[in-house]
Short mmCIF file of C-alpha atoms in Angstrom, two decimals:
data_model
loop_
_atom_site.label_atom_id
_atom_site.label_comp_id
_atom_site.label_asym_id
_atom_site.label_seq_id
_atom_site.Cartn_x
_atom_site.Cartn_y
_atom_site.Cartn_z
CA ASN E 20 4.24 19.63 -8.61
CA ALA E 21 2.46 18.18 -4.58
CA GLY E 22 1.78 14.61 -5.79
CA VAL E 23 -1.00 13.34 -3.18
CA THR E 24 -1.69 15.42 -0.69
CA GLN E 25 -3.96 14.84 2.81
CA THR E 26 -5.68 16.97 4.88
CA PRO E 27 -5.46 16.29 8.09
CA LYS E 28 -2.27 15.30 9.40
CA PHE E 29 -3.63 14.48 11.99
CA ARG E 30 -7.35 14.44 14.00
CA VAL E 31 -9.10 13.19 17.46
CA LEU E 32 -12.24 12.16 17.13
CA LYS E 33 -15.02 11.49 19.88
CA THR E 34 -16.55 8.87 19.78
CA GLY E 35 -20.09 9.67 17.50
CA GLN E 36 -18.48 12.74 15.80
CA SER E 37 -18.22 13.30 12.35
CA MET E 38 -15.59 13.88 9.53
CA THR E 39 -14.31 14.11 5.86
CA LEU E 40 -10.70 13.44 5.00
CA LEU E 41 -9.49 15.13 2.11
CA CYS E 42 -7.41 13.89 -0.53
CA ALA E 43 -5.90 16.12 -3.71
CA GLN E 44 -3.31 14.94 -6.19
CA ASP E 45 -2.78 17.21 -8.74
CA MET E 46 -1.26 14.14 -11.35
CA ASN E 47 -4.01 14.54 -13.33
CA HIS E 48 -4.66 10.48 -12.34
CA GLU E 49 -7.70 8.81 -13.15
CA TYR E 50 -8.06 6.60 -10.04
CA MET E 51 -8.06 6.84 -6.53
CA TYR E 52 -7.88 4.56 -3.56
CA TRP E 53 -8.23 5.51 0.57
CA TYR E 54 -7.25 2.60 2.78
CA ARG E 55 -6.23 1.76 6.79
CA GLN E 56 -2.97 0.71 7.93
CA ASP E 57 -3.88 -1.14 11.55
CA PRO E 58 -0.53 -2.76 13.07
CA GLY E 59 -0.16 -6.34 11.92
CA MET E 60 -3.06 -6.27 9.28
CA GLY E 61 -1.07 -4.06 6.63
CA LEU E 62 -2.87 -1.73 4.12
CA ARG E 63 -6.39 -2.24 3.79
CA LEU E 64 -8.89 -1.15 0.61
CA ILE E 65 -11.70 0.73 1.61
CA HIS E 66 -12.99 2.65 -0.83
CA TYR E 67 -12.29 3.54 -4.25
CA SER E 68 -12.89 5.87 -7.70
CA VAL E 69 -11.92 4.74 -10.78
CA GLY E 70 -12.92 8.04 -12.53
CA GLU E 71 -14.79 11.71 -11.29
CA GLY E 72 -18.04 11.18 -10.11
CA THR E 73 -17.29 7.74 -9.85
CA THR E 74 -17.58 5.61 -6.33
CA ALA E 75 -17.11 2.22 -5.47
CA LYS E 76 -16.38 -0.20 -2.11
CA GLY E 77 -13.12 -1.97 -1.39
CA GLU E 78 -12.52 -4.38 1.50
CA VAL E 79 -13.50 -2.67 4.60
CA PRO E 80 -16.40 -0.16 3.68
CA ASP E 81 -18.39 -0.50 6.72
CA GLY E 82 -18.77 2.90 7.99
CA TYR E 83 -17.06 4.70 5.43
CA ASN E 84 -18.61 6.80 2.74
CA VAL E 85 -16.91 8.54 -0.33
CA SER E 86 -16.82 11.06 -2.82
CA ARG E 87 -14.99 11.96 -6.21
CA LEU E 88 -16.94 15.50 -7.42
CA LYS E 89 -13.49 16.39 -8.98
CA LYS E 90 -11.39 14.25 -10.91
CA GLN E 91 -8.51 15.31 -8.48
CA ASN E 92 -9.99 15.23 -4.58
CA PHE E 93 -11.05 12.32 -3.32
CA LEU E 94 -12.82 12.51 0.24
CA LEU E 95 -13.61 10.09 2.63
CA GLY E 96 -16.18 11.03 5.04
CA LEU E 97 -16.78 9.34 9.25
CA GLU E 98 -20.62 10.03 10.08
CA SER E 99 -20.16 8.57 12.82
CA ALA E 100 -17.12 7.44 14.30
CA ALA E 101 -16.11 4.63 16.43
CA PRO E 102 -12.79 3.42 17.91
CA SER E 103 -12.11 0.98 15.75
CA GLN E 104 -11.66 3.18 13.34
CA THR E 105 -8.74 4.13 15.09
CA SER E 106 -6.09 3.92 12.34
CA VAL E 107 -3.78 5.68 9.95
CA TYR E 108 -5.85 6.21 6.59
CA PHE E 109 -3.91 6.35 2.98
CA CYS E 110 -4.38 7.89 0.18
CA ALA E 111 -3.77 7.27 -3.08
CA SER E 112 -3.43 7.35 -6.79
CA SER E 113 -2.51 6.10 -9.90
CA LEU E 114 -2.89 7.08 -13.54
CA ARG E 115 -4.94 4.23 -14.78
CA ALA E 116 -5.04 0.48 -12.98
CA HIS E 117 -1.57 -1.59 -12.49
CA ARG E 118 0.42 1.54 -12.87
CA LEU E 119 1.92 2.50 -9.53
CA GLN E 120 -0.05 3.96 -7.64
CA TYR E 121 1.10 7.06 -5.09
CA PHE E 122 0.41 7.87 -1.74
CA GLY E 123 -0.23 10.57 0.36
CA PRO E 124 1.48 11.45 3.71
CA GLY E 125 -1.11 9.57 5.67
CA THR E 126 -3.90 10.93 8.94
CA ARG E 127 -3.83 9.78 11.77
CA LEU E 128 -6.65 9.23 13.35
CA THR E 129 -7.47 8.34 16.78
CA VAL E 130 -11.36 7.89 17.73
CA THR E 131 -11.71 7.86 21.42
CA ALA J 9 -9.64 -14.10 -4.21
CA GLN J 10 -6.24 -12.63 -4.04
CA LYS J 11 -3.73 -13.02 -1.01
CA VAL J 12 -0.06 -11.81 0.25
CA THR J 13 1.43 -13.23 2.99
CA GLN J 14 4.44 -12.02 4.52
CA ALA J 15 5.24 -14.67 7.94
CA GLN J 16 8.20 -12.66 9.09
CA THR J 17 6.25 -10.16 11.27
CA GLU J 18 9.65 -8.56 12.45
CA ILE J 19 13.22 -9.29 11.45
CA SER J 20 16.43 -7.89 13.83
CA VAL J 21 20.07 -7.82 12.25
CA VAL J 22 23.53 -5.71 12.91
CA GLU J 23 24.14 -3.87 10.24
CA LYS J 24 25.63 -5.65 7.09
CA GLU J 25 24.17 -8.95 7.25
CA ASP J 26 21.81 -10.13 4.32
CA VAL J 27 18.66 -10.06 5.26
CA THR J 28 15.57 -12.25 2.93
CA LEU J 29 12.07 -10.92 2.96
CA ASP J 30 9.73 -13.51 2.71
CA CYS J 31 6.54 -12.87 0.67
CA VAL J 32 3.99 -15.38 -0.85
CA TYR J 33 1.00 -14.90 -2.85
CA GLU J 34 -2.09 -16.13 -3.59
CA THR J 35 -4.39 -15.71 -6.97
CA ARG J 36 -6.41 -17.12 -9.41
CA ASP J 37 -5.51 -14.45 -12.12
CA THR J 38 -2.64 -15.55 -14.45
CA THR J 39 -1.76 -12.22 -15.13
CA TYR J 40 -0.57 -10.21 -11.98
CA TYR J 41 1.62 -7.62 -10.34
CA LEU J 42 3.68 -7.83 -7.83
CA PHE J 43 5.39 -4.50 -5.50
CA TRP J 44 7.45 -3.83 -2.64
CA TYR J 45 7.12 -1.15 -1.16
CA LYS J 46 8.66 0.52 2.56
CA GLN J 47 7.64 2.40 5.00
CA PRO J 48 10.50 3.66 7.22
CA PRO J 49 9.99 5.61 10.89
CA SER J 50 8.75 8.81 9.31
CA GLY J 51 5.48 6.78 8.00
CA GLU J 52 5.37 7.64 4.52
CA LEU J 53 5.66 4.92 1.52
CA VAL J 54 8.20 4.28 -0.46
CA PHE J 55 7.03 2.46 -3.80
CA LEU J 56 11.08 -0.11 -4.51
CA ILE J 57 9.59 -2.06 -7.16
CA ARG J 58 6.73 -3.49 -9.63
CA ARG J 59 7.21 -6.42 -11.44
CA ASN J 60 4.29 -8.69 -13.58
CA SER J 61 3.81 -11.84 -13.78
CA PHE J 62 5.03 -12.64 -17.34
CA ASP J 63 8.46 -11.30 -16.12
CA GLU J 64 10.63 -13.70 -13.94
CA GLN J 65 13.71 -12.56 -14.60
CA ASN J 66 15.24 -11.17 -11.02
CA GLU J 67 16.21 -7.69 -10.01
CA ILE J 68 18.48 -6.28 -8.73
CA SER J 69 19.11 -2.53 -8.03
CA GLY J 70 22.21 -1.77 -5.83
CA ARG J 71 21.56 -3.91 -1.97
CA TYR J 72 18.15 -4.53 -2.77
CA SER J 73 17.23 -7.81 -4.93
CA TRP J 74 13.80 -9.54 -5.65
CA ASN J 75 13.28 -13.10 -6.36
CA PHE J 76 10.11 -13.71 -8.04
CA GLN J 77 9.79 -17.48 -8.55
CA LYS J 78 6.09 -18.23 -10.22
CA SER J 79 6.59 -22.15 -9.30
CA THR J 80 5.88 -21.21 -5.25
CA SER J 81 4.58 -18.26 -6.20
CA SER J 82 6.68 -15.71 -4.22
CA PHE J 83 8.64 -12.87 -4.49
CA ASN J 84 11.46 -12.48 -2.18
CA PHE J 85 13.24 -8.96 -1.29
CA THR J 86 17.06 -8.96 0.07
CA ILE J 87 18.80 -6.70 1.36
CA THR J 88 22.72 -7.09 0.94
CA ALA J 89 24.70 -5.77 3.13
CA SER J 90 21.81 -4.42 5.22
CA GLN J 91 22.48 -0.64 7.12
CA VAL J 92 20.88 0.84 9.81
CA VAL J 93 18.78 3.38 7.38
CA ASP J 94 16.64 -0.10 5.93
CA SER J 95 15.39 -0.57 9.50
CA ALA J 96 11.55 -0.03 8.10
CA VAL J 97 8.48 -1.68 7.53
CA TYR J 98 8.21 -3.44 4.50
CA PHE J 99 4.75 -4.61 3.16
CA CYS J 100 4.46 -6.71 -0.06
CA ALA J 101 1.39 -6.29 -2.40
CA LEU J 102 -0.28 -7.79 -5.33
CA SER J 103 -2.84 -6.38 -7.90
CA GLU J 104 -4.40 -8.35 -10.36
CA ALA J 105 -5.16 -8.06 -13.81
CA GLY J 106 -8.80 -9.10 -14.03
CA GLY J 107 -11.11 -6.51 -15.41
CA THR J 108 -12.80 -5.67 -12.35
CA SER J 109 -9.69 -4.89 -10.62
CA TYR J 110 -9.05 -1.66 -11.71
CA GLY J 111 -5.53 -1.85 -9.65
CA LYS J 112 -6.62 -2.45 -6.39
CA LEU J 113 -3.74 -3.54 -4.19
CA THR J 114 -3.67 -6.73 -1.86
CA PHE J 115 -0.98 -6.37 1.16
CA GLY J 116 0.54 -8.51 3.04
CA GLN J 117 0.31 -8.06 7.14
CA GLY J 118 4.30 -6.23 6.65
CA THR J 119 7.68 -7.07 7.64
CA ILE J 120 9.19 -4.56 10.71
CA LEU J 121 13.35 -4.76 9.70
CA THR J 122 14.95 -3.57 12.43
CA VAL J 123 18.47 -3.21 11.48
CA HIS J 124 21.17 -2.77 14.54
CA PRO J 125 24.86 -0.79 14.56
#
């Protein structure tokens, strides 16, 4: 039982490049979330999903897109990376709303 | 809108001292959930506690205790007899129970705790 995994763990991008972050969970959770963590600002919600095939915007969605084609996977895409997207990205999942969210180990992204 | 404030950016203590981390929240919902997470230097987020708004009982778990006071909208966290391994960033978070909340967490800014030997 791996819990929540994130791929990759580290990545360096140049401005304008694109990439996809993969989050996978093996707990059959309905809800999945993407957060970003920046110094002094805690974690902020980017996008979330309440089930397979659904996605919704969080607090800071600009510059990101997401997809939830399979229940166990939640993808976060950056179409044209900007230095402001340098951050640590955390994925989380929960069985349903207001249940404990299980977090992945994080992806450290640097955009130069 | 929901908001969580952790006014203490950094706290430094010497081992065996007691330390309290403050958390103040704002919400219009009458039903909500409060959480504390720990982020050690390795970077992962470790769940510590979840408390719903109807349960104002204080919680104690070993050296950790939590004081939830609805009257002051506070959910403070105390570590008794701190240890070097307690050094981490601690986050307080809030989730409203309203229909459109979907369990979204709003985090405070985090408090960096350093425990010196």
